[in-house]
Every structure is written in structure tokens, then in C-alpha cells.
């Protein structure tokens, strides 16, 4: 069956958003493209299904026009095969139906509470998409009579295992979080467990059914796969190289991030300054992908427990090495030796915000879903570095150290206005010409609340056009560098730890080559945007 006229919109320079027009169509398009990707007919880093869209990240997403031209044939060849496939066996979730909103749902639907339970357990569901949090699945296919609105006032805290309704979807909260869904029951099934080989019970395309239990003690945990056995301590671990003396305000272990986990609601994350990360690994002779330390606000200091080679890239910082061999300055953009017994001390960033401290051999430790990166939004990966932590190498050094490169002169300093190139879309049609002109016609101030999830901007607000005023956008995939505009009209520029899906329109996306610079913006600094058609190379200008 051929899907009727999906449209393809650019989502920056590295992705394309396929607008399918309905949930049913989006499910068919996602299933067909997943089959095409499996057969080698479609190349993509990730496919992110959502309420009415499918986001193609990387690969074919780099060229939306070519993807649009190829899409009808891809869907024709793959749709039949897709309808015969599903993501594993049906998952049965036992529920104790005593939720605080069960009576409200019964009132909204004009049913008895028993009738609500009967209809909820009679339906067969499909995981339409994941998002909001790792392991949180939006389940479609429920009884239309159970379509209810979200609560007018969201709860600040909903317990793990809460089973809820919102619009046409059912869902199970995988962990404690705020939320506005109507809670009708609870399960003790662990929907997200990092000790399992597949942490998420529910993945995009999977089938689900609920069953009622009368006593909570009878609820059995659902297993997505056999638990991963805990490893005994490895006596052959490399000896620690550094002991942290000053961890700064947010020093994180980072690498290139996670790919292939979007079906579980897990984004890529990884370092916020990709070029500096790659350069740092090259300088110390590491293989690509080795983990490093990403430094943010404040300084950093560590004592060397063994002799090693380090490199500092990204934001410039004054640094000193002190110890039994005297004192010397730390170079920027060059490998340097730190001998056992010496102390490395780095100050706060002088230009920019984030720096990479690369260690020859990489940062060791357990990987999660193939990565050692810390995702601050999903709370995955190693905890932030703390005073007293010992840093061990992973043994990733495979090359000679690299030649010095010096510092990046384009990083913003206090008083500068940074210019970033943007590509309109995919939802610029939700805004009128005045809003687009306002996006590029003013300087935006970087708010103090900015972090690795996104840079929060303050300026003259961007208003929607009359046709979209008060309209709710169905959740859809969002990309690195997206400028999402919430109802208050103040954009958020998404960085490495952005959510996989979002419910506010994206007016434009920062060019992928400029995203690293965006991650160097400091609170209180200013940024301007220029449309890609008129954009010079990214630059930083000094305010008069």
C-alpha cells in the first residue's frame, strides 16, 4: 500500500522531516523506511518516528529533495514487507487500576470505572514513538472512547510505573518525573532498567497489551531481555592516572555519543564541541571516539598519579603545571606531558565556555549503549566528575602525538556578538514574515538558564501567525541546532543533550558547522542569526 503524499521538509543541514499528515500514515512510513534501511535501500543514522512525522537523521537526510524524489519508490517496495514485521513479541503489562484520575476519566468519557478498565485492557496497542524520557513510549491503537485531554495542571511528581492517558495515547512512566497525563493505574513492571541488555521494554513498532490485576502484590516485572550479569571487579584495570582536586561546576566524561538507540527514546548526546573533541584526541594520539573530559563553568585541577600526555582544546583557559620539576604554563591546542607527582591547574574559560581535556589512552570506565558520554537530560552515562575521583585510561592510544594547532580565534569573548547561520524550517510556516524578520533582525541575549540541553534566548518574542495561534503541535523529532519556539516566543537553541522529540514548532535550525560555536555562548552574551542564503562564514563581531 502506497502512503498518500507525505511531504519532506529540511531540518537543518543534516536531517529531513517527513510530514505524513496522520499517526496512521506516520506508522506506515516509519515501518516501510525501517525495512528499506535494513535492506540497504535507505541510508540514515537514525529514524525518529513521532505523532505525524518521521525524522531522517544523517544519510539521506542531508538531501531532502533527493529523499522526496526517492520516497514513493521506497515506500512502494517496502510497505508490504513492513506490514508483515513487528518489533518482537507482544508485551503484556499487568496494571493495578487504582489511579488518582480513574474517576475523572470515567466522568469525561461517560462510563463507569469498570468500563474504562475493560476498554483499556481490551485494546491492542502499538508503540508509535518514544520520547520525553528514555523508555517512555506513546502507545497508539487504544479505544477511541478513551480519548481524554491532559490535566489542566500537571503534577510535579509522577511515580515510575504510572499508567496514563493523554489524547489518543496510552503510556507508562518509566521513572519519576513531572507530567500532565491522566493516571488511571500503576504497574511494578520496570519499563527502563539500565542493568538489562535492552534497557527499554517498549521500542518503536512494538506491540503492547494491558491486563488488570486486583492485588498489587501480584504484579510481575516485565523483562525486555535477560538481565546483564554484573561484572566482578577487574583486577587488570589500568592504574589511575589522575586524581581530581577541583572538579569545577560541571566536568563531564564525553565521547561522540550514542547512535542506534532512538527506538528506545535515547538521543545521541555526546560532546557539545565536536571539532575540539576530535582535535584533542588526535593531539594525544587516541583512536577516534575515545572519551575525554568536557570542562564547563569554573576551573579544574588534578594530581598526576602516573605520567601521561594531555591536550587542552576548545575554550582557552590559563593553566599551570606545578610540582617537583618546577612550574610551567599549559599550552592550548598542543600535547603536553604531566609527570607523576605534578598538579595540573586550569582556570575558568577566557574565550568561550567549554573546553576538552584529552588524556592519552582515553577515559576508561563502563559504556552504556556503546558510549561513555554523559547525557544530562536523560541522566545516562557516568556521573559528573567529583573531587576525589580517579581517572583511568581506556587504552585507546594508537598513534603518535599530533602537531600543535594553537587556539581557535573565533570563540566569543565578553562584549562580542556572535553570528550563526540558520536554515528556515521545518515549521517556519507557523510564523508570519514579521516573526522571521525579528529572528534575524535583532541581537538575542543568552539567558543564565542555558545548559547542554539548550541555549535559552531572550529578546523581542516571535509570535505565531493567526492560523497557528493556540494550536498544539503534535510531538515530532527535533535535531541538534534546532531553534524551538515555545508559547512565550523566546527561542531555545538545542544543544547536544536536547530531547529526541518536542511539541513546539522549530522556526529554523543552526547550520551544523556552526553548532560548536553555539555551544560556546556564555550567559549574558549576544547572538545574531543570518539566513543561510545570505550567510558569510561564521564569525564573531565586537559590539561597539
Short mmCIF file of C-alpha atoms in Angstrom, two decimals:
data_model
loop_
_atom_site.label_atom_id
_atom_site.label_comp_id
_atom_site.label_asym_id
_atom_site.label_seq_id
_atom_site.Cartn_x
_atom_site.Cartn_y
_atom_site.Cartn_z
CA UNK A 1 0.00 0.00 0.00
CA UNK A 2 1.42 3.39 -1.00
CA UNK A 3 1.28 6.14 1.62
CA UNK A 4 -0.57 9.20 0.32
CA UNK A 5 1.64 12.20 -0.42
CA UNK A 6 3.96 12.63 2.54
CA UNK A 7 5.92 15.86 2.25
CA UNK A 8 9.63 16.25 3.02
CA UNK A 9 10.96 19.35 4.80
CA UNK A 10 14.59 20.22 5.54
CA UNK A 11 15.52 20.16 9.21
CA UNK A 12 18.84 21.97 9.08
CA UNK A 13 21.74 20.65 7.01
CA UNK A 14 21.85 17.08 8.33
CA UNK A 15 18.23 15.89 8.56
CA UNK A 16 14.87 15.81 6.82
CA UNK A 17 11.40 15.74 8.37
CA UNK A 18 8.79 13.64 6.56
CA UNK A 19 5.36 15.11 7.32
CA UNK A 20 2.88 12.25 6.98
CA UNK A 21 -0.31 14.06 7.97
CA UNK A 22 -1.60 11.50 10.47
CA UNK A 23 -0.44 8.99 13.06
CA UNK A 24 -1.54 6.03 10.93
CA UNK A 25 0.41 7.31 7.95
CA UNK A 26 3.48 8.04 10.09
CA UNK A 27 3.44 4.49 11.45
CA UNK A 28 3.33 3.07 7.92
CA UNK A 29 6.08 5.35 6.65
CA UNK A 30 8.33 4.54 9.62
CA UNK A 31 7.80 0.79 9.22
CA UNK A 32 8.48 0.95 5.48
CA UNK A 33 11.61 3.09 5.87
CA UNK A 34 12.90 0.81 8.63
CA UNK A 35 12.64 -2.13 6.20
CA UNK A 36 14.29 -0.09 3.42
CA UNK A 37 17.12 0.80 5.79
CA UNK A 38 17.54 -2.83 6.84
CA UNK A 39 17.77 -3.86 3.17
CA UNK A 40 20.37 -1.18 2.39
CA UNK A 41 17.98 0.86 0.23
CA UNK A 42 17.97 3.83 2.62
CA UNK A 43 20.96 5.21 4.48
CA UNK A 44 20.33 7.05 7.74
CA UNK A 45 21.97 7.40 11.15
CA UNK A 46 18.58 7.29 12.88
CA UNK A 47 14.86 7.18 12.08
CA UNK A 48 12.77 9.02 14.67
CA UNK A 49 9.00 8.38 14.39
CA UNK A 50 6.55 10.73 16.07
CA UNK A 51 2.84 11.59 16.13
CA UNK A 52 2.55 12.57 12.45
CA UNK A 53 6.15 12.67 11.21
CA UNK A 54 9.32 10.65 10.69
CA UNK A 55 12.69 12.37 11.10
CA UNK A 56 15.56 11.05 8.98
CA UNK A 57 18.87 11.91 10.66
CA UNK A 58 22.06 11.78 8.61
CA UNK A 59 22.49 9.83 5.38
CA UNK A 60 19.54 10.56 3.10
CA UNK A 61 18.51 13.35 5.48
CA UNK A 62 21.34 15.50 4.12
CA UNK A 63 19.45 15.93 0.82
CA UNK A 64 15.69 16.43 1.38
CA UNK A 65 15.00 16.94 -2.33
CA UNK A 66 16.60 13.64 -3.30
CA UNK A 67 14.81 11.91 -0.44
CA UNK A 68 11.46 13.33 -1.58
CA UNK A 69 12.11 12.07 -5.10
CA UNK A 70 13.08 8.59 -3.89
CA UNK A 71 10.38 8.29 -1.21
CA UNK A 72 7.47 6.96 -3.35
CA UNK A 73 9.56 4.10 -4.71
CA UNK A 74 10.99 3.30 -1.27
CA UNK A 75 7.50 3.11 0.21
CA UNK A 76 6.13 1.01 -2.66
CA UNK A 77 8.94 -1.54 -2.34
CA UNK A 78 8.97 -1.69 1.45
CA UNK A 79 5.38 -1.20 2.61
CA UNK A 80 4.22 -4.79 2.06
CA UNK A 81 7.24 -6.20 3.86
CA UNK A 82 6.83 -3.68 6.67
CA UNK A 83 3.25 -4.74 7.37
CA UNK A 84 4.40 -8.31 8.00
CA UNK A 85 7.08 -7.30 10.50
CA UNK A 86 6.94 -6.08 14.07
CA UNK A 87 9.46 -5.42 16.80
CA UNK A 88 9.41 -8.67 18.75
CA UNK A 89 6.62 -10.43 20.65
CA UNK A 90 3.67 -8.69 22.27
CA UNK A 91 4.50 -7.22 25.68
CA UNK A 92 1.82 -7.77 28.33
CA UNK A 93 1.80 -5.17 31.12
CA UNK A 94 -0.15 -6.03 34.30
CA UNK A 95 -1.84 -2.97 35.82
CA UNK A 96 -3.39 -2.27 39.21
CA UNK A 97 -6.22 0.10 38.16
CA UNK A 98 -6.49 2.41 41.16
CA UNK A 99 -5.03 5.58 39.65
CA UNK A 100 -5.95 9.01 41.07
CA UNK A 101 -7.56 10.09 37.76
CA UNK A 102 -9.60 6.96 37.08
CA UNK A 103 -12.79 8.57 38.36
CA UNK A 104 -12.10 11.73 36.31
CA UNK A 105 -11.56 9.68 33.14
CA UNK A 106 -14.81 7.82 33.82
CA UNK A 107 -16.61 11.15 34.15
CA UNK A 108 -15.03 12.60 31.00
CA UNK A 109 -15.98 9.54 28.94
CA UNK A 110 -19.43 8.99 30.50
CA UNK A 111 -18.53 5.46 31.58
CA UNK A 112 -18.21 3.59 34.82
CA UNK A 113 -14.71 2.97 36.17
CA UNK A 114 -15.09 -0.75 35.40
CA UNK A 115 -16.00 0.09 31.80
CA UNK A 116 -12.88 2.28 31.45
CA UNK A 117 -10.73 -0.61 32.69
CA UNK A 118 -12.47 -3.09 30.39
CA UNK A 119 -11.92 -0.92 27.33
CA UNK A 120 -8.32 -0.14 28.23
CA UNK A 121 -7.45 -3.83 28.60
CA UNK A 122 -9.41 -4.93 25.52
CA UNK A 123 -7.35 -2.87 23.07
CA UNK A 124 -4.14 -3.92 21.33
CA UNK A 125 -1.53 -1.14 21.19
CA UNK A 126 1.46 -0.29 19.01
CA UNK A 127 4.45 1.76 20.17
CA UNK A 128 4.01 4.71 17.84
CA UNK A 129 7.13 6.54 19.02
CA UNK A 130 9.27 7.19 22.06
CA UNK A 131 10.39 10.42 23.66
CA UNK A 132 10.01 12.71 26.68
CA UNK A 133 12.29 10.35 28.66
CA UNK A 134 14.23 7.15 27.89
CA UNK A 135 11.79 4.26 27.78
CA UNK A 136 8.67 6.46 27.62
CA UNK A 137 6.53 5.06 24.80
CA UNK A 138 3.49 6.67 23.18
CA UNK A 139 1.08 3.78 22.63
CA UNK A 140 -1.46 4.11 19.80
CA UNK A 141 -4.42 1.91 18.86
CA UNK A 142 -6.46 2.39 22.01
CA UNK A 143 -10.23 2.61 22.19
CA UNK A 144 -11.40 5.98 20.70
CA UNK A 145 -13.86 6.27 23.58
CA UNK A 146 -10.88 6.73 25.94
CA UNK A 147 -9.51 9.84 24.22
CA UNK A 148 -9.21 12.39 27.04
CA UNK A 149 -7.29 15.67 27.40
CA UNK A 150 -4.24 16.13 29.59
CA UNK A 151 -4.78 17.51 33.08
CA UNK A 152 -5.14 21.30 33.21
CA UNK A 153 -2.48 21.39 35.95
CA UNK A 154 0.41 18.93 35.52
CA UNK A 155 1.61 17.05 38.57
CA UNK A 156 5.13 17.97 39.73
CA UNK A 157 5.89 14.32 40.50
CA UNK A 158 4.57 11.10 38.99
CA UNK A 159 5.93 7.79 40.25
CA UNK A 160 7.58 5.17 37.99
CA UNK A 161 5.08 2.67 36.64
CA UNK A 162 2.16 5.11 36.48
CA UNK A 163 -0.17 4.20 33.60
CA UNK A 164 -1.81 7.19 31.95
CA UNK A 165 -3.92 8.54 29.10
CA UNK A 166 -3.42 11.71 27.07
CA UNK A 167 -5.29 12.41 23.86
CA UNK A 168 -5.23 9.30 21.69
CA UNK A 169 -2.24 7.77 23.51
CA UNK A 170 -1.65 5.49 26.48
CA UNK A 171 1.71 5.38 28.24
CA UNK A 172 3.68 4.14 31.23
CA UNK A 173 6.05 6.48 33.09
CA UNK A 174 9.45 4.74 33.21
CA UNK A 175 10.82 6.91 36.03
CA UNK A 176 9.77 9.65 38.43
CA UNK A 177 9.04 12.87 36.54
CA UNK A 178 6.53 15.70 36.24
CA UNK A 179 3.64 15.12 33.86
CA UNK A 180 0.12 16.01 32.86
CA UNK A 181 -1.30 12.64 31.77
CA UNK A 182 -4.47 11.26 33.36
CA UNK A 183 -3.22 8.48 35.66
CA UNK A 184 -5.58 5.50 35.78
CA UNK A 185 -3.34 2.81 37.27
CA UNK A 186 0.16 1.58 38.06
CA UNK A 187 2.43 -1.33 37.28
CA UNK A 188 5.52 -2.61 39.04
CA UNK A 189 6.96 -3.64 35.67
CA UNK A 190 10.30 -1.90 35.20
CA UNK A 191 9.91 -0.13 31.87
CA UNK A 192 13.50 1.14 31.91
CA UNK A 193 16.36 -0.76 33.52
CA UNK A 194 19.99 0.03 32.70
CA UNK A 195 21.05 -3.40 34.03
CA UNK A 196 19.30 -5.12 31.11
CA UNK A 197 20.94 -5.69 27.75
CA UNK A 198 18.00 -3.78 26.22
CA UNK A 199 17.07 -1.22 28.88
CA UNK A 200 13.68 -0.27 27.38
CA UNK A 201 10.80 -2.72 27.49
CA UNK A 202 8.93 -0.83 24.77
CA UNK A 203 10.54 0.18 21.47
CA UNK A 204 9.09 1.86 18.38
CA UNK A 205 6.97 -0.57 16.37
CA UNK A 206 6.41 -2.99 19.25
CA UNK A 207 3.01 -4.39 20.29
CA UNK A 208 1.53 -3.99 23.77
CA UNK A 209 -1.48 -5.17 25.75
CA UNK A 210 -2.60 -4.26 29.29
CA UNK A 211 -4.13 -6.72 31.73
CA UNK A 212 -5.88 -5.92 35.03
CA UNK A 213 -4.72 -7.36 38.35
CA UNK A 214 -6.65 -6.95 41.59
CA UNK A 215 -3.78 -7.03 44.05
CA UNK A 216 -0.62 -5.03 43.59
CA UNK A 217 1.48 -7.85 45.05
CA UNK A 218 0.62 -10.00 42.04
CA UNK A 219 2.16 -7.62 39.53
CA UNK A 220 5.17 -9.28 37.88
CA UNK A 221 8.04 -7.36 36.35
CA UNK A 222 8.26 -7.33 32.57
CA UNK A 223 11.62 -8.32 31.12
CA UNK A 224 12.68 -6.91 27.75
CA UNK A 225 15.55 -9.38 27.67
CA UNK A 226 17.68 -11.32 30.09
CA UNK A 227 19.40 -9.11 32.65
CA UNK A 228 23.04 -8.39 32.03
CA UNK A 229 25.14 -10.09 34.67
CA UNK A 230 27.06 -7.70 36.91
CA UNK A 231 30.76 -7.98 36.27
CA UNK A 232 33.15 -8.71 39.09
CA UNK A 233 35.78 -6.05 39.69
CA UNK A 234 38.53 -6.36 37.11
CA UNK A 235 41.89 -6.71 38.80
CA UNK A 236 43.59 -5.95 35.48
CA UNK A 237 42.17 -2.42 35.15
CA UNK A 238 44.80 0.17 34.22
CA UNK A 239 46.21 2.12 37.14
CA UNK A 240 44.65 5.52 37.77
CA UNK A 241 46.43 8.39 36.03
CA UNK A 242 44.74 11.44 37.60
CA UNK A 243 43.05 12.25 40.91
CA UNK A 244 40.62 15.17 40.74
CA UNK A 245 41.34 18.04 43.15
CA UNK A 246 38.91 20.65 41.73
CA UNK A 247 36.05 19.40 39.54
CA UNK A 248 34.68 22.80 38.51
CA UNK A 249 30.93 23.29 38.20
CA UNK A 250 30.21 20.64 35.56
CA UNK A 251 33.04 18.47 34.28
CA UNK A 252 31.69 15.52 32.32
CA UNK A 253 33.02 12.44 30.59
CA UNK A 254 32.08 12.77 26.91
CA UNK A 255 32.66 10.98 23.63
CA UNK A 256 30.99 11.05 20.20
CA UNK A 257 27.64 9.93 21.68
CA UNK A 258 25.12 7.12 21.17
CA UNK A 259 23.72 6.06 17.82
CA UNK A 260 21.08 3.41 17.25
CA UNK A 261 19.13 3.95 20.48
CA UNK A 262 16.40 6.30 19.18
CA UNK A 263 13.82 3.49 19.18
CA UNK A 264 14.16 3.41 23.00
CA UNK A 265 13.81 7.17 23.35
CA UNK A 266 17.54 7.79 23.78
CA UNK A 267 19.20 10.57 21.82
CA UNK A 268 22.81 10.79 20.67
CA UNK A 269 24.11 13.34 23.22
CA UNK A 270 27.93 13.24 23.33
CA UNK A 271 30.31 16.17 23.37
CA UNK A 272 28.89 19.64 22.76
CA UNK A 273 32.04 20.78 20.91
CA UNK A 274 32.71 18.06 18.36
CA UNK A 275 35.60 19.65 16.46
CA UNK A 276 37.56 20.36 19.65
CA UNK A 277 36.88 16.82 20.85
CA UNK A 278 38.19 15.28 17.63
CA UNK A 279 41.21 17.58 17.64
CA UNK A 280 42.05 16.73 21.26
CA UNK A 281 42.04 13.01 20.56
CA UNK A 282 44.26 13.49 17.54
CA UNK A 283 46.73 15.59 19.55
CA UNK A 284 47.26 12.85 22.16
CA UNK A 285 47.27 10.01 19.60
CA UNK A 286 43.93 8.43 20.53
CA UNK A 287 41.70 6.44 18.25
CA UNK A 288 38.57 8.37 17.13
CA UNK A 289 35.76 8.02 19.65
CA UNK A 290 37.93 7.88 22.78
CA UNK A 291 36.29 9.51 25.79
CA UNK A 292 37.60 12.82 27.15
CA UNK A 293 36.71 15.35 29.84
CA UNK A 294 34.46 18.25 28.83
CA UNK A 295 35.01 21.27 31.10
CA UNK A 296 32.37 23.95 31.52
CA UNK A 297 31.93 26.72 34.12
CA UNK A 298 34.75 27.24 36.60
CA UNK A 299 38.22 25.75 36.74
CA UNK A 300 39.67 22.27 37.06
CA UNK A 301 42.63 20.72 38.87
CA UNK A 302 44.06 17.20 39.16
CA UNK A 303 47.13 15.48 40.54
CA UNK A 304 49.07 13.08 38.32
CA UNK A 305 49.33 9.59 39.83
CA UNK A 306 51.24 8.38 36.78
CA UNK A 307 52.98 10.12 33.90
CA UNK A 308 50.70 10.85 30.96
CA UNK A 309 50.13 13.12 27.98
CA UNK A 310 47.20 15.57 27.85
CA UNK A 311 45.84 18.20 25.46
CA UNK A 312 43.56 21.18 26.06
CA UNK A 313 41.28 22.30 23.20
CA UNK A 314 38.13 24.37 22.83
CA UNK A 315 37.71 27.38 25.09
CA UNK A 316 41.02 28.92 26.16
CA UNK A 317 42.00 28.68 29.84
CA UNK A 318 45.05 29.84 31.75
CA UNK A 319 46.78 26.76 33.11
CA UNK A 320 49.82 25.80 35.16
CA UNK A 321 51.68 22.60 35.89
CA UNK A 322 53.40 22.63 39.27
CA UNK A 323 55.37 20.07 41.23
CA UNK A 324 58.80 18.61 41.91
CA UNK A 325 60.06 19.59 38.44
CA UNK A 326 59.20 23.28 38.73
CA UNK A 327 56.29 25.21 37.20
CA UNK A 328 55.27 25.88 33.60
CA UNK A 329 52.29 27.13 31.63
CA UNK A 330 49.83 24.77 29.96
CA UNK A 331 49.76 25.17 26.16
CA UNK A 332 46.48 25.37 24.27
CA UNK A 333 45.98 23.16 21.23
CA UNK A 334 49.17 21.16 21.83
CA UNK A 335 50.02 17.90 23.61
CA UNK A 336 51.86 18.28 26.94
CA UNK A 337 53.41 15.92 29.47
CA UNK A 338 52.18 15.67 33.05
CA UNK A 339 54.58 13.67 35.21
CA UNK A 340 53.72 11.67 38.30
CA UNK A 341 53.66 13.95 41.33
CA UNK A 342 52.74 17.08 39.35
CA UNK A 343 49.50 19.04 39.61
CA UNK A 344 47.54 20.43 36.67
CA UNK A 345 45.52 23.59 37.43
CA UNK A 346 43.22 25.23 34.88
CA UNK A 347 41.33 28.49 35.32
CA UNK A 348 37.90 29.46 34.03
CA UNK A 349 37.43 29.87 30.28
CA UNK A 350 38.74 33.15 28.87
CA UNK A 351 37.07 32.94 25.45
CA UNK A 352 34.05 30.69 25.00
CA UNK A 353 32.66 28.35 27.66
CA UNK A 354 33.57 24.69 27.08
CA UNK A 355 36.97 23.01 26.80
CA UNK A 356 38.09 19.45 26.12
CA UNK A 357 40.84 17.88 28.22
CA UNK A 358 42.02 14.80 26.34
CA UNK A 359 44.04 12.05 28.04
CA UNK A 360 46.35 9.77 26.08
CA UNK A 361 44.59 6.41 26.13
CA UNK A 362 41.15 8.00 26.55
CA UNK A 363 38.96 7.97 29.67
CA UNK A 364 38.15 4.45 30.83
CA UNK A 365 35.02 3.12 32.51
CA UNK A 366 31.84 1.24 31.66
CA UNK A 367 30.00 2.14 28.47
CA UNK A 368 26.21 2.38 28.29
CA UNK A 369 24.60 1.59 24.92
CA UNK A 370 28.02 1.76 23.34
CA UNK A 371 29.06 5.14 24.74
CA UNK A 372 30.71 6.63 27.82
CA UNK A 373 29.03 10.01 27.24
CA UNK A 374 27.04 11.72 29.97
CA UNK A 375 23.53 12.72 28.82
CA UNK A 376 22.41 15.35 31.34
CA UNK A 377 18.77 15.36 30.22
CA UNK A 378 18.28 11.58 30.27
CA UNK A 379 20.69 11.14 33.22
CA UNK A 380 22.60 8.40 31.40
CA UNK A 381 26.31 7.69 31.43
CA UNK A 382 28.95 8.49 34.06
CA UNK A 383 28.02 10.88 36.85
CA UNK A 384 29.61 14.36 36.72
CA UNK A 385 33.24 14.30 37.83
CA UNK A 386 33.67 14.97 41.55
CA UNK A 387 36.58 15.84 43.83
CA UNK A 388 38.50 12.68 44.69
CA UNK A 389 37.56 10.79 41.52
CA UNK A 390 40.36 8.84 39.92
CA UNK A 391 40.67 8.93 36.14
CA UNK A 392 41.86 5.74 34.44
CA UNK A 393 42.90 5.43 30.80
CA UNK A 394 40.97 3.14 28.47
CA UNK A 395 43.99 2.14 26.41
CA UNK A 396 42.79 3.87 23.23
CA UNK A 397 46.14 5.41 22.23
CA UNK A 398 47.14 4.03 18.84
CA UNK A 399 49.07 6.87 17.17
CA UNK A 400 51.92 9.25 17.83
CA UNK A 401 51.00 12.58 19.40
CA UNK A 402 49.87 15.27 16.96
CA UNK A 403 51.42 18.59 15.99
CA UNK A 404 50.31 21.74 17.90
CA UNK A 405 47.43 23.72 16.38
CA UNK A 406 47.08 26.73 18.67
CA UNK A 407 43.81 28.27 19.84
CA UNK A 408 40.61 28.91 17.94
CA UNK A 409 40.41 32.69 17.34
CA UNK A 410 36.67 32.63 16.60
CA UNK A 411 35.49 31.82 20.13
CA UNK A 412 33.41 34.63 21.66
CA UNK A 413 34.78 36.83 24.41
CA UNK A 414 32.73 39.07 26.75
CA UNK A 415 31.34 42.00 24.78
CA UNK A 416 31.21 40.13 21.47
CA UNK A 417 28.17 39.50 19.29
CA UNK A 418 28.31 36.03 17.74
CA UNK A 419 26.68 35.40 14.37
CA UNK A 420 25.28 31.97 13.49
CA UNK A 421 23.91 30.83 10.15
CA UNK A 422 20.41 29.31 10.13
CA UNK A 423 18.19 27.42 7.69
CA UNK A 424 14.47 28.16 7.96
CA UNK A 425 12.12 25.31 8.83
CA UNK A 426 10.77 22.81 9.27
CA UNK A 427 7.95 24.84 10.92
CA UNK A 428 8.69 28.39 9.78
CA UNK A 429 5.23 28.32 8.15
CA UNK A 430 3.78 28.58 11.68
CA UNK A 431 5.18 32.11 11.87
CA UNK A 432 4.47 35.23 9.82
CA UNK A 433 7.03 37.30 7.90
CA UNK A 434 7.38 39.71 10.83
CA UNK A 435 8.48 36.88 13.15
CA UNK A 436 11.07 35.64 10.64
CA UNK A 437 12.37 39.19 10.23
CA UNK A 438 12.52 39.54 14.02
CA UNK A 439 14.50 36.29 14.30
CA UNK A 440 17.29 37.67 12.11
CA UNK A 441 16.86 41.38 12.77
CA UNK A 442 17.81 41.60 16.44
CA UNK A 443 20.51 40.54 18.87
CA UNK A 444 19.38 37.84 21.29
CA UNK A 445 20.76 37.67 24.82
CA UNK A 446 21.88 34.31 26.22
CA UNK A 447 19.95 33.59 29.42
CA UNK A 448 21.61 32.21 32.59
CA UNK A 449 19.39 29.09 32.45
CA UNK A 450 21.27 27.80 29.38
CA UNK A 451 22.92 24.38 29.61
CA UNK A 452 23.87 21.36 27.50
CA UNK A 453 20.20 20.80 26.64
CA UNK A 454 19.86 24.19 25.04
CA UNK A 455 20.79 27.86 24.90
CA UNK A 456 17.83 29.88 26.15
CA UNK A 457 17.49 33.21 24.37
CA UNK A 458 15.80 36.46 25.37
CA UNK A 459 14.61 39.19 23.02
CA UNK A 460 11.54 40.52 21.26
CA UNK A 461 9.28 37.44 21.17
CA UNK A 462 8.48 35.51 18.00
CA UNK A 463 4.72 35.24 17.52
CA UNK A 464 2.87 32.64 15.51
CA UNK A 465 0.61 33.59 12.64
CA UNK A 466 -3.14 33.74 13.22
CA UNK A 467 -3.76 30.28 11.78
CA UNK A 468 -1.49 28.66 14.39
CA UNK A 469 -2.20 30.80 17.44
CA UNK A 470 -3.12 28.46 20.29
CA UNK A 471 -2.65 25.35 18.12
CA UNK A 472 -0.80 22.39 19.68
CA UNK A 473 1.92 20.85 17.51
CA UNK A 474 1.90 17.04 17.62
CA UNK A 475 5.22 15.82 19.01
CA UNK A 476 7.89 15.40 16.34
CA UNK A 477 11.60 14.67 16.13
CA UNK A 478 13.98 17.58 16.70
CA UNK A 479 17.60 18.00 15.69
CA UNK A 480 20.82 19.40 17.07
CA UNK A 481 20.83 23.16 16.48
CA UNK A 482 17.02 23.50 16.26
CA UNK A 483 15.52 26.84 17.31
CA UNK A 484 12.35 25.71 19.05
CA UNK A 485 9.84 28.43 19.95
CA UNK A 486 7.59 27.82 22.99
CA UNK A 487 4.39 29.83 23.54
CA UNK A 488 6.25 32.74 25.18
CA UNK A 489 8.07 33.37 21.89
CA UNK A 490 11.59 33.10 23.38
CA UNK A 491 13.60 30.57 21.32
CA UNK A 492 15.64 27.70 22.72
CA UNK A 493 18.67 26.64 20.65
CA UNK A 494 19.04 22.89 21.16
CA UNK A 495 22.50 21.55 22.00
CA UNK A 496 23.90 18.03 22.48
CA UNK A 497 21.52 16.82 25.21
CA UNK A 498 18.31 18.02 23.53
CA UNK A 499 15.18 15.81 23.74
CA UNK A 500 14.54 13.31 20.96
CA UNK A 501 11.09 14.76 20.25
CA UNK A 502 9.44 18.08 21.00
CA UNK A 503 5.99 19.66 20.91
CA UNK A 504 6.82 23.26 19.96
CA UNK A 505 7.45 24.49 16.40
CA UNK A 506 11.04 24.85 15.14
CA UNK A 507 11.35 28.07 13.16
CA UNK A 508 14.91 27.41 11.98
CA UNK A 509 17.98 25.25 12.52
CA UNK A 510 21.55 26.44 13.03
CA UNK A 511 23.94 25.22 10.33
CA UNK A 512 25.70 22.09 11.55
CA UNK A 513 29.11 23.71 11.06
CA UNK A 514 28.09 26.50 13.48
CA UNK A 515 26.64 24.36 16.30
CA UNK A 516 30.01 24.02 18.08
CA UNK A 517 30.24 27.81 18.26
CA UNK A 518 26.69 27.95 19.65
CA UNK A 519 27.83 25.63 22.46
CA UNK A 520 30.49 28.22 23.39
CA UNK A 521 27.99 31.03 24.04
CA UNK A 522 28.19 32.32 27.60
CA UNK A 523 25.28 33.63 29.71
CA UNK A 524 24.87 37.35 29.17
CA UNK A 525 26.49 37.33 25.73
CA UNK A 526 24.66 38.19 22.50
CA UNK A 527 23.94 36.23 19.33
CA UNK A 528 22.53 37.12 15.92
CA UNK A 529 21.17 34.83 13.23
CA UNK A 530 21.56 35.18 9.49
CA UNK A 531 19.70 33.15 6.88
CA UNK A 532 21.87 30.65 5.07
CA UNK A 533 21.25 32.19 1.64
CA UNK A 534 22.87 35.43 2.81
CA UNK A 535 25.29 33.98 5.35
CA UNK A 536 29.02 34.58 5.33
CA UNK A 537 31.26 32.17 7.20
CA UNK A 538 30.50 32.02 10.92
CA UNK A 539 32.12 34.95 12.67
CA UNK A 540 32.25 36.81 15.94
CA UNK A 541 31.89 40.58 15.94
CA UNK A 542 32.74 43.03 18.71
CA UNK A 543 29.94 45.24 19.97
CA UNK A 544 30.51 48.99 19.75
#
